[in-house]
């Protein structure tokens, strides 16, 4: 019980006993049922002890009998704290108002986030949540239990296999796991696979249909690679030919690469802006008046206030804007040549489709003209060369 919160609520004082018989005083105080603690007495100095405020006023008869008097060295506890606050009413009212405002604002939902959705739009999820009473600026105590809310949201979202709701402070996260649906396949008609370009076949794998060419065979654009006709005579029929055919295709490119180019870089000029963030809204408080940069990049850092495990809807956003400028960079002929070849490689791979691979490249011609390096390059690319061609059947 000694030094407990009960004593803090009642208030207690630290007392020095001056004069009289200290030993007799302690014996009579014990006999009277007074609770004294933290008693210190060396024999040379005064006796000191702590006593609650109600028991302090019961000491007067004992002090008279012992010929002693007291001096209060320290006052502690809620009654003295309240007495001090009563002398500063404006401060006390402000503190009380701040605590009330903090409690009210932390009891609201300030942000609702949707995670994991791909085909289900965020607007659809937020609309279903609103219909269940979950939306920004809603009172937290009015929300249903998280598991019940998740179950009801799942009933409103038929394309979701599972819905989870997690509330952390003033933020609510809705996690969506969507149902796996088989891909809808369009009906396919009989077809041949034909060459999309002149090439030399390097690989042919026929999943359906009859292969008409072999590896290392040269084909021209439009030649049948895998036929959609199978069988002979009366058993001959048209099918959907499927398979993979790869071949070597040649591309010739003319590349013009300048010996000077403009490069975007940071100039070193920066500007800082500070925003006061309340919920999902921000109010700019610094960084006004400066003329805008022509080009710039902006990096922002958001810091929200927290109270224990609670994240409050207040914070500060600091934006740092950095100016971008253009500088002229001179290249050697070798550097310009390599930059031009790099662009040509990227272009030929984009043109030849996914899975393509440059097997060889040959520089046919190179010269410098009017501050530019001009190149003629022949690329040898292995790529898919099969394209679909429908089989048009005429009635007998």
PDB file of C-alpha atoms in Angstrom, residues 20-199:
ATOM      1  CA  UNK A  20      10.098  17.081  21.337  1.00  0.00           C
ATOM      2  CA  UNK A  21      10.425  13.338  21.867  1.00  0.00           C
ATOM      3  CA  UNK A  22      10.557  11.655  18.421  1.00  0.00           C
ATOM      4  CA  UNK A  23      10.462   8.114  19.855  1.00  0.00           C
ATOM      5  CA  UNK A  24       7.349   8.821  21.902  1.00  0.00           C
ATOM      6  CA  UNK A  25       5.719  10.442  18.861  1.00  0.00           C
ATOM      7  CA  UNK A  26       6.258   7.324  16.728  1.00  0.00           C
ATOM      8  CA  UNK A  27       4.870   5.041  19.452  1.00  0.00           C
ATOM      9  CA  UNK A  28       1.732   7.146  19.911  1.00  0.00           C
ATOM     10  CA  UNK A  29       1.204   7.483  16.148  1.00  0.00           C
ATOM     11  CA  UNK A  30       1.367   3.697  15.796  1.00  0.00           C
ATOM     12  CA  UNK A  31      -1.042   3.232  18.686  1.00  0.00           C
ATOM     13  CA  UNK A  32      -3.441   5.757  17.068  1.00  0.00           C
ATOM     14  CA  UNK A  33      -3.435   3.741  13.798  1.00  0.00           C
ATOM     15  CA  UNK A  34      -1.770   6.449  11.710  1.00  0.00           C
ATOM     16  CA  UNK A  35       0.047   5.186   8.604  1.00  0.00           C
ATOM     17  CA  UNK A  36       3.549   6.644   8.319  1.00  0.00           C
ATOM     18  CA  UNK A  37       6.124   5.496   5.736  1.00  0.00           C
ATOM     19  CA  UNK A  38       9.589   6.398   4.441  1.00  0.00           C
ATOM     20  CA  UNK A  39      10.573   7.181   8.057  1.00  0.00           C
ATOM     21  CA  UNK A  40      14.142   8.487   8.390  1.00  0.00           C
ATOM     22  CA  UNK A  41      15.854   9.416  11.683  1.00  0.00           C
ATOM     23  CA  UNK A  42      19.609   9.609  12.381  1.00  0.00           C
ATOM     24  CA  UNK A  43      19.523  10.949  15.931  1.00  0.00           C
ATOM     25  CA  UNK A  44      21.245  14.161  14.923  1.00  0.00           C
ATOM     26  CA  UNK A  45      18.805  15.590  12.427  1.00  0.00           C
ATOM     27  CA  UNK A  46      15.010  15.895  12.491  1.00  0.00           C
ATOM     28  CA  UNK A  47      12.736  12.897  12.049  1.00  0.00           C
ATOM     29  CA  UNK A  48      11.198  12.817   8.536  1.00  0.00           C
ATOM     30  CA  UNK A  49       8.285  10.729   7.324  1.00  0.00           C
ATOM     31  CA  UNK A  50       5.445  10.683   4.837  1.00  0.00           C
ATOM     32  CA  UNK A  51       1.760  10.709   5.742  1.00  0.00           C
ATOM     33  CA  UNK A  52      -1.530  11.073   3.866  1.00  0.00           C
ATOM     34  CA  UNK A  53      -3.346  14.407   4.034  1.00  0.00           C
ATOM     35  CA  UNK A  54      -6.273  13.081   6.177  1.00  0.00           C
ATOM     36  CA  UNK A  55      -3.839  11.536   8.698  1.00  0.00           C
ATOM     37  CA  UNK A  56      -1.735  14.718   8.758  1.00  0.00           C
ATOM     38  CA  UNK A  57      -4.602  16.607  10.368  1.00  0.00           C
ATOM     39  CA  UNK A  58      -4.867  13.891  13.068  1.00  0.00           C
ATOM     40  CA  UNK A  59      -1.274  14.578  14.183  1.00  0.00           C
ATOM     41  CA  UNK A  60      -2.063  17.755  16.186  1.00  0.00           C
ATOM     42  CA  UNK A  61      -3.003  16.092  19.543  1.00  0.00           C
ATOM     43  CA  UNK A  62       0.063  13.856  19.364  1.00  0.00           C
ATOM     44  CA  UNK A  63       2.351  16.825  18.683  1.00  0.00           C
ATOM     45  CA  UNK A  64       1.034  18.663  21.760  1.00  0.00           C
ATOM     46  CA  UNK A  65       1.622  15.684  24.040  1.00  0.00           C
ATOM     47  CA  UNK A  66       5.152  15.164  22.675  1.00  0.00           C
ATOM     48  CA  UNK A  67       6.101  18.853  22.638  1.00  0.00           C
ATOM     49  CA  UNK A  68       6.889  18.770  18.922  1.00  0.00           C
ATOM     50  CA  UNK A  69       5.997  20.764  15.850  1.00  0.00           C
ATOM     51  CA  UNK A  70       6.099  19.946  12.129  1.00  0.00           C
ATOM     52  CA  UNK A  71       7.338  21.504   8.932  1.00  0.00           C
ATOM     53  CA  UNK A  72       6.027  20.338   5.530  1.00  0.00           C
ATOM     54  CA  UNK A  73       8.916  19.661   3.152  1.00  0.00           C
ATOM     55  CA  UNK A  74       7.006  18.376   0.117  1.00  0.00           C
ATOM     56  CA  UNK A  75       3.425  18.029  -1.156  1.00  0.00           C
ATOM     57  CA  UNK A  76       2.422  15.365  -3.647  1.00  0.00           C
ATOM     58  CA  UNK A  77      -0.733  13.788  -5.056  1.00  0.00           C
ATOM     59  CA  UNK A  78      -3.852  14.587  -7.033  1.00  0.00           C
ATOM     60  CA  UNK A  79      -5.373  17.177  -4.624  1.00  0.00           C
ATOM     61  CA  UNK A  80      -2.250  19.364  -4.828  1.00  0.00           C
ATOM     62  CA  UNK A  81      -2.058  18.845  -8.618  1.00  0.00           C
ATOM     63  CA  UNK A  82      -5.657  19.957  -9.015  1.00  0.00           C
ATOM     64  CA  UNK A  83      -5.051  22.955  -6.750  1.00  0.00           C
ATOM     65  CA  UNK A  84      -2.173  24.060  -8.965  1.00  0.00           C
ATOM     66  CA  UNK A  85      -4.277  23.594 -12.098  1.00  0.00           C
ATOM     67  CA  UNK A  86      -7.130  25.592 -10.566  1.00  0.00           C
ATOM     68  CA  UNK A  87      -4.790  28.581 -10.486  1.00  0.00           C
ATOM     69  CA  UNK A  88      -4.142  28.093 -14.240  1.00  0.00           C
ATOM     70  CA  UNK A  89      -7.675  27.574 -15.527  1.00  0.00           C
ATOM     71  CA  UNK A  90      -6.912  28.447 -19.145  1.00  0.00           C
ATOM     72  CA  UNK A  91      -4.110  25.898 -19.310  1.00  0.00           C
ATOM     73  CA  UNK A  92      -6.248  23.266 -17.600  1.00  0.00           C
ATOM     74  CA  UNK A  93      -9.130  23.913 -20.019  1.00  0.00           C
ATOM     75  CA  UNK A  94      -6.746  23.670 -22.977  1.00  0.00           C
ATOM     76  CA  UNK A  95      -5.332  20.379 -21.735  1.00  0.00           C
ATOM     77  CA  UNK A  96      -8.802  18.975 -21.185  1.00  0.00           C
ATOM     78  CA  UNK A  97      -9.916  20.167 -24.627  1.00  0.00           C
ATOM     79  CA  UNK A  98      -6.837  18.628 -26.286  1.00  0.00           C
ATOM     80  CA  UNK A  99      -7.433  15.270 -24.605  1.00  0.00           C
ATOM     81  CA  UNK A 100     -11.113  15.329 -25.620  1.00  0.00           C
ATOM     82  CA  UNK A 101     -10.296  16.293 -29.218  1.00  0.00           C
ATOM     83  CA  UNK A 102      -7.632  13.584 -29.397  1.00  0.00           C
ATOM     84  CA  UNK A 103     -10.086  10.996 -28.136  1.00  0.00           C
ATOM     85  CA  UNK A 104     -12.785  12.086 -30.595  1.00  0.00           C
ATOM     86  CA  UNK A 105     -10.467  12.179 -33.624  1.00  0.00           C
ATOM     87  CA  UNK A 106      -8.874   8.837 -32.785  1.00  0.00           C
ATOM     88  CA  UNK A 107     -12.370   7.343 -32.621  1.00  0.00           C
ATOM     89  CA  UNK A 108     -12.971   8.080 -36.316  1.00  0.00           C
ATOM     90  CA  UNK A 109     -11.986   6.038 -39.383  1.00  0.00           C
ATOM     91  CA  UNK A 110      -9.772   8.333 -41.445  1.00  0.00           C
ATOM     92  CA  UNK A 111      -8.602   6.053 -44.239  1.00  0.00           C
ATOM     93  CA  UNK A 112      -9.992   2.950 -45.989  1.00  0.00           C
ATOM     94  CA  UNK A 113      -7.501   1.105 -48.210  1.00  0.00           C
ATOM     95  CA  UNK A 114      -8.089  -1.756 -50.656  1.00  0.00           C
ATOM     96  CA  UNK A 115      -5.349  -4.320 -51.309  1.00  0.00           C
ATOM     97  CA  UNK A 116      -4.990  -7.412 -53.499  1.00  0.00           C
ATOM     98  CA  UNK A 117      -7.668  -6.507 -56.059  1.00  0.00           C
ATOM     99  CA  UNK A 118      -6.896  -6.892 -59.765  1.00  0.00           C
ATOM    100  CA  UNK A 119     -10.059  -7.368 -61.812  1.00  0.00           C
ATOM    101  CA  UNK A 120     -12.397  -6.040 -59.087  1.00  0.00           C
ATOM    102  CA  UNK A 121     -12.206  -2.252 -59.162  1.00  0.00           C
ATOM    103  CA  UNK A 122     -11.396  -0.317 -56.009  1.00  0.00           C
ATOM    104  CA  UNK A 123     -14.572   1.737 -56.477  1.00  0.00           C
ATOM    105  CA  UNK A 124     -16.658  -1.461 -56.358  1.00  0.00           C
ATOM    106  CA  UNK A 125     -15.028  -2.557 -53.090  1.00  0.00           C
ATOM    107  CA  UNK A 126     -15.389   0.885 -51.479  1.00  0.00           C
ATOM    108  CA  UNK A 127     -19.042   1.060 -52.546  1.00  0.00           C
ATOM    109  CA  UNK A 128     -19.736  -2.325 -50.915  1.00  0.00           C
ATOM    110  CA  UNK A 129     -17.889  -1.175 -47.775  1.00  0.00           C
ATOM    111  CA  UNK A 130     -19.950   2.033 -47.625  1.00  0.00           C
ATOM    112  CA  UNK A 131     -23.151   0.004 -47.847  1.00  0.00           C
ATOM    113  CA  UNK A 132     -21.932  -1.913 -44.771  1.00  0.00           C
ATOM    114  CA  UNK A 133     -21.194   1.323 -42.903  1.00  0.00           C
ATOM    115  CA  UNK A 134     -17.435   1.422 -43.502  1.00  0.00           C
ATOM    116  CA  UNK A 135     -16.228   4.726 -44.956  1.00  0.00           C
ATOM    117  CA  UNK A 136     -13.924   7.629 -43.987  1.00  0.00           C
ATOM    118  CA  UNK A 137     -15.061   9.751 -41.026  1.00  0.00           C
ATOM    119  CA  UNK A 138     -17.251   6.944 -39.675  1.00  0.00           C
ATOM    120  CA  UNK A 139     -17.182   6.374 -35.899  1.00  0.00           C
ATOM    121  CA  UNK A 140     -15.128   3.297 -35.002  1.00  0.00           C
ATOM    122  CA  UNK A 141     -17.626   2.139 -32.379  1.00  0.00           C
ATOM    123  CA  UNK A 142     -20.355   2.006 -35.045  1.00  0.00           C
ATOM    124  CA  UNK A 143     -18.433  -0.551 -37.135  1.00  0.00           C
ATOM    125  CA  UNK A 144     -19.321  -4.219 -36.980  1.00  0.00           C
ATOM    126  CA  UNK A 145     -16.807  -6.776 -35.786  1.00  0.00           C
ATOM    127  CA  UNK A 146     -13.983  -7.281 -38.324  1.00  0.00           C
ATOM    128  CA  UNK A 147     -14.880 -10.930 -39.021  1.00  0.00           C
ATOM    129  CA  UNK A 148     -18.597 -10.076 -39.429  1.00  0.00           C
ATOM    130  CA  UNK A 149     -17.753  -7.130 -41.678  1.00  0.00           C
ATOM    131  CA  UNK A 150     -15.479  -9.308 -43.827  1.00  0.00           C
ATOM    132  CA  UNK A 151     -18.203 -11.953 -44.167  1.00  0.00           C
ATOM    133  CA  UNK A 152     -20.794  -9.393 -45.263  1.00  0.00           C
ATOM    134  CA  UNK A 153     -18.391  -7.788 -47.738  1.00  0.00           C
ATOM    135  CA  UNK A 154     -17.655 -11.208 -49.251  1.00  0.00           C
ATOM    136  CA  UNK A 155     -21.409 -11.625 -49.809  1.00  0.00           C
ATOM    137  CA  UNK A 156     -21.514  -8.312 -51.704  1.00  0.00           C
ATOM    138  CA  UNK A 157     -18.458  -9.192 -53.847  1.00  0.00           C
ATOM    139  CA  UNK A 158     -19.255 -12.437 -55.706  1.00  0.00           C
ATOM    140  CA  UNK A 159     -15.945 -12.327 -57.637  1.00  0.00           C
ATOM    141  CA  UNK A 160     -13.928 -12.438 -54.395  1.00  0.00           C
ATOM    142  CA  UNK A 161     -12.896 -15.811 -52.978  1.00  0.00           C
ATOM    143  CA  UNK A 162     -11.925 -14.282 -49.605  1.00  0.00           C
ATOM    144  CA  UNK A 163     -12.182 -10.878 -47.943  1.00  0.00           C
ATOM    145  CA  UNK A 164     -10.221  -9.768 -44.887  1.00  0.00           C
ATOM    146  CA  UNK A 165     -10.743  -6.601 -42.826  1.00  0.00           C
ATOM    147  CA  UNK A 166      -8.020  -5.283 -40.522  1.00  0.00           C
ATOM    148  CA  UNK A 167      -8.339  -2.122 -38.418  1.00  0.00           C
ATOM    149  CA  UNK A 168      -5.132  -0.483 -37.208  1.00  0.00           C
ATOM    150  CA  UNK A 169      -5.616   2.782 -35.350  1.00  0.00           C
ATOM    151  CA  UNK A 170      -7.626   5.091 -37.605  1.00  0.00           C
ATOM    152  CA  UNK A 171      -6.924   3.098 -40.798  1.00  0.00           C
ATOM    153  CA  UNK A 172      -8.928   0.134 -42.124  1.00  0.00           C
ATOM    154  CA  UNK A 173      -7.409  -2.221 -44.731  1.00  0.00           C
ATOM    155  CA  UNK A 174      -9.609  -4.435 -46.908  1.00  0.00           C
ATOM    156  CA  UNK A 175      -7.700  -7.355 -48.452  1.00  0.00           C
ATOM    157  CA  UNK A 176      -9.240  -9.082 -51.465  1.00  0.00           C
ATOM    158  CA  UNK A 177      -8.377 -12.545 -52.794  1.00  0.00           C
ATOM    159  CA  UNK A 178     -10.100 -12.897 -56.143  1.00  0.00           C
ATOM    160  CA  UNK A 179     -11.656 -16.085 -57.476  1.00  0.00           C
ATOM    161  CA  UNK A 180      -9.604 -17.902 -60.083  1.00  0.00           C
ATOM    162  CA  UNK A 181     -11.540 -18.036 -63.334  1.00  0.00           C
ATOM    163  CA  UNK A 182     -10.585 -20.115 -66.356  1.00  0.00           C
ATOM    164  CA  UNK A 183      -9.652 -18.105 -69.394  1.00  0.00           C
ATOM    165  CA  UNK A 184     -12.388 -17.791 -71.926  1.00  0.00           C
ATOM    166  CA  UNK A 185     -11.173 -19.299 -75.170  1.00  0.00           C
ATOM    167  CA  UNK A 186     -12.588 -18.088 -78.416  1.00  0.00           C
ATOM    168  CA  UNK A 187     -13.731 -20.806 -80.826  1.00  0.00           C
ATOM    169  CA  UNK A 188     -11.013 -21.528 -83.367  1.00  0.00           C
ATOM    170  CA  UNK A 189     -11.530 -22.537 -86.980  1.00  0.00           C
ATOM    171  CA  UNK A 190      -9.274 -24.722 -89.161  1.00  0.00           C
ATOM    172  CA  UNK A 191      -5.997 -23.016 -90.037  1.00  0.00           C
ATOM    173  CA  UNK A 192      -2.469 -23.450 -91.363  1.00  0.00           C
ATOM    174  CA  UNK A 193       0.666 -22.027 -89.771  1.00  0.00           C
ATOM    175  CA  UNK A 194       2.628 -20.171 -92.446  1.00  0.00           C
ATOM    176  CA  UNK A 195       5.954 -18.313 -92.525  1.00  0.00           C
ATOM    177  CA  UNK A 196       5.749 -14.648 -91.509  1.00  0.00           C
ATOM    178  CA  UNK A 197       9.062 -13.803 -93.240  1.00  0.00           C
ATOM    179  CA  UNK A 198      11.818 -15.264 -95.396  1.00  0.00           C
ATOM    180  CA  UNK A 199      13.886 -17.423 -93.040  1.00  0.00           C
TER     181      UNK A 199
END
